[in-house]
Short mmCIF file of N, CA, C and O in Angstrom, two decimals:
data_model
loop_
_atom_site.label_atom_id
_atom_site.label_comp_id
_atom_site.label_asym_id
_atom_site.label_seq_id
_atom_site.Cartn_x
_atom_site.Cartn_y
_atom_site.Cartn_z
N GLN H 1 97.91 102.73 90.06
CA GLN H 1 98.85 103.56 90.80
C GLN H 1 98.10 104.65 91.54
O GLN H 1 97.38 105.44 90.93
N VAL H 2 98.24 104.68 92.85
CA VAL H 2 97.57 105.69 93.67
C VAL H 2 98.58 106.76 94.06
O VAL H 2 99.72 106.47 94.42
N GLN H 3 98.13 108.00 93.99
CA GLN H 3 98.98 109.12 94.40
C GLN H 3 98.21 110.04 95.32
O GLN H 3 97.01 110.24 95.15
N LEU H 4 98.93 110.62 96.27
CA LEU H 4 98.39 111.69 97.10
C LEU H 4 99.18 112.95 96.76
O LEU H 4 100.41 112.96 96.87
N VAL H 5 98.47 113.97 96.35
CA VAL H 5 99.14 115.20 95.93
C VAL H 5 98.65 116.35 96.81
O VAL H 5 97.46 116.69 96.81
N GLU H 6 99.58 116.94 97.55
CA GLU H 6 99.25 118.05 98.43
C GLU H 6 99.38 119.37 97.68
O GLU H 6 100.16 119.51 96.74
N SER H 7 98.63 120.35 98.14
CA SER H 7 98.75 121.71 97.64
C SER H 7 98.49 122.67 98.79
O SER H 7 97.88 122.30 99.79
N GLY H 8 98.92 123.89 98.59
CA GLY H 8 98.79 124.88 99.65
C GLY H 8 100.10 124.98 100.40
O GLY H 8 101.14 124.61 99.90
N GLY H 9 100.04 125.45 101.60
CA GLY H 9 101.26 125.66 102.37
C GLY H 9 101.90 126.97 101.98
O GLY H 9 101.38 127.73 101.18
N GLY H 10 103.06 127.23 102.55
CA GLY H 10 103.77 128.46 102.25
C GLY H 10 104.24 129.15 103.51
O GLY H 10 104.42 128.52 104.55
N LEU H 11 104.41 130.46 103.39
CA LEU H 11 104.94 131.27 104.49
C LEU H 11 103.83 132.17 105.04
O LEU H 11 103.11 132.81 104.27
N VAL H 12 103.73 132.21 106.36
CA VAL H 12 102.71 133.04 107.00
C VAL H 12 103.27 133.58 108.31
O VAL H 12 104.15 132.95 108.91
N GLN H 13 102.78 134.73 108.72
CA GLN H 13 103.22 135.28 109.99
C GLN H 13 102.49 134.61 111.15
O GLN H 13 101.37 134.10 110.99
N ALA H 14 103.11 134.62 112.30
CA ALA H 14 102.49 134.07 113.50
C ALA H 14 101.14 134.73 113.74
O ALA H 14 100.99 135.95 113.57
N GLY H 15 100.16 133.91 114.09
CA GLY H 15 98.80 134.40 114.29
C GLY H 15 97.95 134.32 113.05
O GLY H 15 96.72 134.49 113.11
N GLY H 16 98.57 134.04 111.93
CA GLY H 16 97.85 133.98 110.66
C GLY H 16 97.24 132.62 110.40
O GLY H 16 97.27 131.72 111.25
N SER H 17 96.68 132.49 109.20
CA SER H 17 95.99 131.27 108.80
C SER H 17 96.54 130.76 107.48
O SER H 17 97.05 131.54 106.66
N LEU H 18 96.38 129.47 107.28
CA LEU H 18 96.85 128.84 106.05
C LEU H 18 96.06 127.56 105.85
O LEU H 18 95.67 126.90 106.83
N ASN H 19 95.79 127.23 104.60
CA ASN H 19 95.07 125.99 104.29
C ASN H 19 95.92 125.11 103.40
O ASN H 19 96.60 125.59 102.49
N VAL H 20 95.85 123.81 103.64
CA VAL H 20 96.47 122.83 102.76
C VAL H 20 95.43 121.80 102.38
O VAL H 20 94.45 121.58 103.11
N SER H 21 95.61 121.21 101.21
CA SER H 21 94.70 120.19 100.76
C SER H 21 95.49 119.04 100.15
O SER H 21 96.65 119.20 99.77
N CYS H 22 94.82 117.90 100.05
CA CYS H 22 95.47 116.70 99.51
C CYS H 22 94.44 115.90 98.74
O CYS H 22 93.41 115.52 99.31
N ALA H 23 94.74 115.64 97.48
CA ALA H 23 93.83 114.89 96.63
C ALA H 23 94.42 113.54 96.28
O ALA H 23 95.59 113.45 95.86
N ALA H 24 93.62 112.51 96.45
CA ALA H 24 94.04 111.17 96.05
C ALA H 24 93.58 110.91 94.63
O ALA H 24 92.45 111.24 94.26
N SER H 25 94.46 110.32 93.84
CA SER H 25 94.12 110.03 92.45
C SER H 25 94.66 108.66 92.07
O SER H 25 95.48 108.08 92.77
N GLY H 26 94.18 108.17 90.93
CA GLY H 26 94.59 106.85 90.46
C GLY H 26 93.45 105.86 90.58
O GLY H 26 92.29 106.23 90.63
N THR H 27 93.81 104.60 90.63
CA THR H 27 92.81 103.53 90.74
C THR H 27 92.42 103.39 92.21
O THR H 27 93.18 102.87 93.02
N ILE H 28 91.23 103.88 92.54
CA ILE H 28 90.76 103.90 93.93
C ILE H 28 89.39 103.26 94.02
O ILE H 28 88.45 103.72 93.37
N PHE H 29 89.28 102.23 94.85
CA PHE H 29 87.97 101.62 95.10
C PHE H 29 87.27 102.38 96.23
O PHE H 29 86.11 102.74 96.13
N SER H 30 88.00 102.62 97.31
CA SER H 30 87.46 103.41 98.42
C SER H 30 88.61 103.89 99.30
O SER H 30 89.73 103.40 99.20
N ILE H 31 88.30 104.86 100.16
CA ILE H 31 89.30 105.42 101.07
C ILE H 31 88.78 105.35 102.49
O ILE H 31 87.65 105.76 102.75
N ASN H 32 89.58 104.83 103.37
CA ASN H 32 89.22 104.83 104.79
C ASN H 32 89.72 106.12 105.44
O ASN H 32 89.47 107.20 104.93
N ALA H 33 90.44 106.00 106.50
CA ALA H 33 90.90 107.19 107.21
C ALA H 33 91.90 107.99 106.39
O ALA H 33 92.68 107.44 105.62
N MET H 34 91.82 109.30 106.55
CA MET H 34 92.78 110.23 105.94
C MET H 34 93.32 111.10 107.06
O MET H 34 92.66 111.30 108.09
N GLY H 35 94.50 111.63 106.85
CA GLY H 35 95.06 112.44 107.93
C GLY H 35 96.23 113.29 107.49
O GLY H 35 96.68 113.22 106.33
N TRP H 36 96.67 114.10 108.43
CA TRP H 36 97.83 114.95 108.22
C TRP H 36 98.86 114.69 109.32
O TRP H 36 98.50 114.55 110.50
N TYR H 37 100.10 114.63 108.91
CA TYR H 37 101.23 114.50 109.82
C TYR H 37 102.19 115.63 109.50
O TYR H 37 102.09 116.27 108.45
N ARG H 38 103.11 115.89 110.40
CA ARG H 38 104.12 116.92 110.12
C ARG H 38 105.46 116.51 110.70
O ARG H 38 105.53 115.74 111.66
N GLN H 39 106.49 117.05 110.09
CA GLN H 39 107.85 116.77 110.55
C GLN H 39 108.66 118.05 110.50
O GLN H 39 108.88 118.63 109.43
N ALA H 40 109.10 118.47 111.67
CA ALA H 40 109.96 119.65 111.78
C ALA H 40 111.42 119.20 111.68
O ALA H 40 111.74 118.04 111.96
N PRO H 41 112.31 120.10 111.31
CA PRO H 41 113.73 119.74 111.20
C PRO H 41 114.27 119.16 112.50
O PRO H 41 114.06 119.72 113.57
N GLY H 42 114.91 118.00 112.38
CA GLY H 42 115.50 117.37 113.55
C GLY H 42 114.53 116.65 114.47
O GLY H 42 114.92 116.17 115.53
N LYS H 43 113.27 116.59 114.05
CA LYS H 43 112.26 115.94 114.89
C LYS H 43 111.60 114.79 114.15
O LYS H 43 111.66 114.71 112.92
N GLN H 44 110.94 113.93 114.91
CA GLN H 44 110.22 112.83 114.31
C GLN H 44 108.90 113.31 113.71
O GLN H 44 108.34 114.33 114.13
N ARG H 45 108.43 112.58 112.73
CA ARG H 45 107.12 112.88 112.15
C ARG H 45 106.06 112.64 113.21
O ARG H 45 106.09 111.64 113.94
N GLU H 46 105.10 113.55 113.30
CA GLU H 46 104.07 113.44 114.31
C GLU H 46 102.68 113.62 113.71
O GLU H 46 102.50 114.32 112.70
N LEU H 47 101.71 113.02 114.37
CA LEU H 47 100.32 113.14 113.94
C LEU H 47 99.81 114.55 114.20
O LEU H 47 100.06 115.13 115.26
N VAL H 48 99.08 115.08 113.24
CA VAL H 48 98.42 116.36 113.42
C VAL H 48 96.92 116.14 113.59
O VAL H 48 96.33 116.59 114.58
N ALA H 49 96.31 115.46 112.65
CA ALA H 49 94.87 115.23 112.71
C ALA H 49 94.49 114.10 111.76
O ALA H 49 95.16 113.89 110.75
N THR H 50 93.42 113.40 112.12
CA THR H 50 92.89 112.36 111.25
C THR H 50 91.37 112.51 111.15
O THR H 50 90.73 113.13 112.01
N ILE H 51 90.82 111.93 110.09
CA ILE H 51 89.38 111.96 109.88
C ILE H 51 88.95 110.67 109.22
O ILE H 51 89.59 110.19 108.29
N THR H 52 87.85 110.09 109.73
CA THR H 52 87.33 108.86 109.15
C THR H 52 86.41 109.18 107.97
O THR H 52 86.07 110.35 107.72
N THR H 53 85.98 108.14 107.29
CA THR H 53 85.07 108.32 106.17
C THR H 53 83.77 108.99 106.63
O THR H 53 83.18 109.80 105.91
N ALA H 54 83.35 108.66 107.84
CA ALA H 54 82.11 109.20 108.38
C ALA H 54 82.28 110.61 108.94
O ALA H 54 81.29 111.25 109.30
N GLY H 55 83.53 111.07 109.03
CA GLY H 55 83.76 112.43 109.49
C GLY H 55 84.19 112.58 110.93
O GLY H 55 84.31 113.70 111.43
N SER H 56 84.44 111.48 111.61
CA SER H 56 84.96 111.57 112.97
C SER H 56 86.40 112.04 112.93
O SER H 56 87.20 111.54 112.13
N THR H 57 86.73 112.96 113.81
CA THR H 57 88.05 113.58 113.78
C THR H 57 88.82 113.35 115.07
O THR H 57 88.25 113.10 116.13
N HIS H 58 90.14 113.44 114.93
CA HIS H 58 91.04 113.34 116.07
C HIS H 58 92.17 114.33 115.85
O HIS H 58 92.68 114.44 114.72
N TYR H 59 92.53 115.05 116.89
CA TYR H 59 93.57 116.06 116.77
C TYR H 59 94.67 115.86 117.82
O TYR H 59 94.39 115.42 118.94
N ALA H 60 95.87 116.22 117.45
CA ALA H 60 96.94 116.31 118.43
C ALA H 60 96.60 117.44 119.39
O ALA H 60 96.01 118.45 119.00
N ASP H 61 96.98 117.27 120.64
CA ASP H 61 96.68 118.30 121.64
C ASP H 61 97.24 119.66 121.24
O ASP H 61 96.65 120.70 121.52
N SER H 62 98.37 119.65 120.57
CA SER H 62 99.05 120.90 120.23
C SER H 62 98.30 121.74 119.20
O SER H 62 98.59 122.93 119.06
N VAL H 63 97.35 121.14 118.49
CA VAL H 63 96.64 121.88 117.45
C VAL H 63 95.15 122.01 117.71
O VAL H 63 94.44 122.67 116.95
N LYS H 64 94.66 121.39 118.78
CA LYS H 64 93.23 121.45 119.09
C LYS H 64 92.78 122.89 119.25
O LYS H 64 93.44 123.69 119.92
N GLY H 65 91.65 123.19 118.64
CA GLY H 65 91.11 124.54 118.73
C GLY H 65 91.70 125.51 117.71
O GLY H 65 91.21 126.63 117.57
N ARG H 66 92.75 125.09 117.02
CA ARG H 66 93.38 125.96 116.01
C ARG H 66 93.31 125.38 114.61
O ARG H 66 93.21 126.13 113.63
N PHE H 67 93.36 124.06 114.50
CA PHE H 67 93.33 123.40 113.19
C PHE H 67 92.00 122.67 113.02
O PHE H 67 91.43 122.16 113.98
N THR H 68 91.55 122.60 111.77
CA THR H 68 90.34 121.85 111.45
C THR H 68 90.60 120.96 110.24
O THR H 68 91.01 121.46 109.19
N ILE H 69 90.33 119.67 110.41
CA ILE H 69 90.47 118.73 109.29
C ILE H 69 89.09 118.44 108.74
O ILE H 69 88.11 118.35 109.49
N SER H 70 89.00 118.31 107.43
CA SER H 70 87.74 117.97 106.79
C SER H 70 88.05 117.19 105.52
O SER H 70 89.22 117.11 105.10
N ARG H 71 87.04 116.60 104.93
CA ARG H 71 87.26 115.83 103.71
C ARG H 71 86.04 115.91 102.82
O ARG H 71 84.92 116.12 103.29
N ASP H 72 86.28 115.73 101.54
CA ASP H 72 85.23 115.65 100.53
C ASP H 72 85.36 114.27 99.91
O ASP H 72 86.25 114.04 99.10
N ASN H 73 84.50 113.35 100.30
CA ASN H 73 84.62 111.98 99.83
C ASN H 73 84.39 111.86 98.33
O ASN H 73 84.98 111.01 97.67
N ALA H 74 83.56 112.71 97.78
CA ALA H 74 83.30 112.68 96.34
C ALA H 74 84.53 113.08 95.54
O ALA H 74 84.72 112.64 94.40
N LYS H 75 85.38 113.90 96.15
CA LYS H 75 86.58 114.38 95.46
C LYS H 75 87.84 113.67 95.95
O LYS H 75 88.95 114.01 95.51
N ASN H 76 87.68 112.72 96.86
CA ASN H 76 88.84 112.01 97.42
C ASN H 76 89.89 112.99 97.96
O ASN H 76 91.10 112.81 97.75
N THR H 77 89.41 114.00 98.64
CA THR H 77 90.29 115.08 99.08
C THR H 77 90.13 115.34 100.58
O THR H 77 89.02 115.31 101.10
N VAL H 78 91.26 115.61 101.21
CA VAL H 78 91.25 115.98 102.62
C VAL H 78 91.87 117.36 102.76
O VAL H 78 92.79 117.72 102.02
N TYR H 79 91.33 118.12 103.69
CA TYR H 79 91.77 119.51 103.89
C TYR H 79 92.24 119.71 105.31
O TYR H 79 91.81 119.02 106.24
N LEU H 80 93.11 120.69 105.48
CA LEU H 80 93.52 121.09 106.82
C LEU H 80 93.53 122.62 106.85
O LEU H 80 94.30 123.26 106.14
N GLN H 81 92.63 123.16 107.65
CA GLN H 81 92.58 124.60 107.86
C GLN H 81 93.35 124.91 109.14
O GLN H 81 93.03 124.38 110.19
N MET H 82 94.34 125.78 109.01
CA MET H 82 95.20 126.09 110.14
C MET H 82 95.05 127.57 110.48
O MET H 82 95.17 128.43 109.60
N SER H 83 94.76 127.84 111.73
CA SER H 83 94.63 129.22 112.17
C SER H 83 95.43 129.44 113.45
O SER H 83 95.88 128.47 114.07
N LYS H 84 95.57 130.69 113.82
CA LYS H 84 96.37 131.05 115.00
C LYS H 84 97.72 130.33 114.98
O LYS H 84 98.15 129.76 115.97
N LEU H 85 98.35 130.37 113.83
CA LEU H 85 99.59 129.63 113.64
C LEU H 85 100.70 130.18 114.51
O LEU H 85 100.79 131.40 114.77
N LYS H 86 101.55 129.26 114.95
CA LYS H 86 102.68 129.58 115.81
C LYS H 86 103.97 129.17 115.10
O LYS H 86 103.96 128.26 114.27
N PRO H 87 105.09 129.79 115.45
CA PRO H 87 106.36 129.38 114.83
C PRO H 87 106.64 127.89 115.00
O PRO H 87 107.23 127.27 114.11
N GLU H 88 106.18 127.31 116.10
CA GLU H 88 106.41 125.87 116.32
C GLU H 88 105.57 124.98 115.42
O GLU H 88 105.74 123.77 115.42
N ASP H 89 104.66 125.57 114.67
CA ASP H 89 103.91 124.81 113.66
C ASP H 89 104.70 124.64 112.37
O ASP H 89 104.27 123.91 111.47
N THR H 90 105.84 125.30 112.28
CA THR H 90 106.68 125.19 111.09
C THR H 90 107.14 123.75 110.90
O THR H 90 107.71 123.14 111.81
N ALA H 91 106.86 123.21 109.72
CA ALA H 91 107.20 121.81 109.43
C ALA H 91 106.82 121.50 107.99
O ALA H 91 106.16 122.30 107.32
N VAL H 92 107.24 120.33 107.55
CA VAL H 92 106.71 119.77 106.31
C VAL H 92 105.46 118.97 106.69
O VAL H 92 105.52 118.12 107.58
N TYR H 93 104.37 119.29 106.04
CA TYR H 93 103.10 118.63 106.34
C TYR H 93 102.84 117.55 105.28
O TYR H 93 102.88 117.82 104.08
N TYR H 94 102.56 116.35 105.77
CA TYR H 94 102.34 115.20 104.90
C TYR H 94 100.90 114.69 105.01
O TYR H 94 100.37 114.54 106.11
N CYS H 95 100.34 114.39 103.87
CA CYS H 95 99.02 113.77 103.80
C CYS H 95 99.21 112.26 103.89
O CYS H 95 100.19 111.71 103.38
N ASN H 96 98.26 111.59 104.53
CA ASN H 96 98.31 110.14 104.68
C ASN H 96 96.90 109.57 104.51
O ASN H 96 95.92 110.20 104.93
N ALA H 97 96.81 108.41 103.91
CA ALA H 97 95.49 107.81 103.71
C ALA H 97 95.58 106.30 103.60
O ALA H 97 96.55 105.77 103.05
N ASP H 98 94.55 105.63 104.10
CA ASP H 98 94.39 104.19 103.92
C ASP H 98 93.43 104.00 102.75
O ASP H 98 92.26 104.35 102.84
N ILE H 99 93.95 103.44 101.67
CA ILE H 99 93.20 103.39 100.42
C ILE H 99 93.08 101.96 99.92
O ILE H 99 94.05 101.20 99.96
N TYR H 100 91.85 101.63 99.47
CA TYR H 100 91.62 100.37 98.77
C TYR H 100 91.76 100.66 97.27
O TYR H 100 90.87 101.26 96.67
N PRO H 101 92.86 100.21 96.65
CA PRO H 101 92.93 100.34 95.20
C PRO H 101 92.05 99.32 94.50
O PRO H 101 91.70 99.47 93.33
N SER H 102 91.67 98.30 95.25
CA SER H 102 90.69 97.33 94.77
C SER H 102 89.86 96.89 95.98
O SER H 102 90.19 97.23 97.12
N ARG H 103 88.81 96.13 95.74
CA ARG H 103 87.92 95.72 96.83
C ARG H 103 88.64 94.90 97.89
O ARG H 103 88.31 94.94 99.07
N TRP H 104 89.69 94.19 97.50
CA TRP H 104 90.28 93.19 98.39
C TRP H 104 91.62 93.58 98.96
O TRP H 104 92.25 92.81 99.69
N HIS H 105 92.11 94.78 98.62
CA HIS H 105 93.46 95.13 99.05
C HIS H 105 93.50 96.55 99.59
O HIS H 105 92.96 97.46 98.97
N ILE H 106 94.13 96.75 100.73
CA ILE H 106 94.28 98.08 101.31
C ILE H 106 95.75 98.38 101.55
O ILE H 106 96.52 97.49 101.93
N SER H 107 96.13 99.58 101.27
CA SER H 107 97.50 100.02 101.52
C SER H 107 97.49 101.42 102.11
O SER H 107 96.52 102.16 101.96
N ASN H 108 98.57 101.75 102.78
CA ASN H 108 98.73 103.08 103.35
C ASN H 108 99.62 103.92 102.43
O ASN H 108 100.67 103.45 101.99
N TYR H 109 99.18 105.14 102.16
CA TYR H 109 99.90 106.00 101.21
C TYR H 109 100.27 107.33 101.87
O TYR H 109 99.54 107.84 102.73
N TRP H 110 101.37 107.90 101.39
CA TRP H 110 101.84 109.20 101.84
C TRP H 110 101.96 110.16 100.67
O TRP H 110 102.31 109.75 99.55
N GLY H 111 101.69 111.42 100.92
CA GLY H 111 101.97 112.45 99.94
C GLY H 111 103.43 112.85 99.99
O GLY H 111 104.19 112.36 100.84
N GLN H 112 103.80 113.76 99.11
CA GLN H 112 105.20 114.16 99.02
C GLN H 112 105.58 115.22 100.04
O GLN H 112 106.76 115.48 100.26
N GLY H 113 104.59 115.83 100.66
CA GLY H 113 104.84 116.84 101.69
C GLY H 113 104.77 118.25 101.14
O GLY H 113 105.10 118.50 99.97
N THR H 114 104.32 119.15 101.98
CA THR H 114 104.28 120.57 101.62
C THR H 114 104.79 121.38 102.80
O THR H 114 104.45 121.11 103.95
N GLN H 115 105.63 122.36 102.51
CA GLN H 115 106.27 123.14 103.57
C GLN H 115 105.33 124.21 104.11
O GLN H 115 104.73 124.98 103.35
N VAL H 116 105.24 124.28 105.42
CA VAL H 116 104.53 125.37 106.10
C VAL H 116 105.54 126.05 107.01
O VAL H 116 106.15 125.40 107.87
N THR H 117 105.72 127.34 106.81
CA THR H 117 106.67 128.11 107.60
C THR H 117 105.94 129.26 108.27
O THR H 117 105.27 130.04 107.59
N VAL H 118 106.07 129.35 109.58
CA VAL H 118 105.42 130.41 110.35
C VAL H 118 106.51 131.30 110.93
O VAL H 118 107.34 130.84 111.73
N SER H 119 106.51 132.56 110.53
CA SER H 119 107.53 133.49 111.00
C SER H 119 107.04 134.21 112.26
O SER H 119 105.86 134.48 112.42
N SER H 120 107.97 134.52 113.13
CA SER H 120 107.61 135.19 114.39
C SER H 120 107.65 136.70 114.24
O SER H 120 108.09 137.24 113.25
#
């Protein structure tokens, strides 16, 4: 059983910073890409950032220059550092990962989500 467990998040004023992290646990052979998505009330879930095993990153245009994604492969953990936060960044942030629970099988997993609220 593989789980993604997020931590961090919370309430911050506009212009502030916040960090979230996500740890994968359970029976894991290896992890490919990891990433963060977010969903604001009444809106579709959208990509925030992704990172490959080798560390190549991709960001949504709306967060470029403000958010940084990183990962610790030894800890099966992905991080998202958020700075210069805006009220429009308010959303539930979800961790996502492509995980091999065994050598021959890959599945996509989601975390339970963590709330990030940016006040104006």
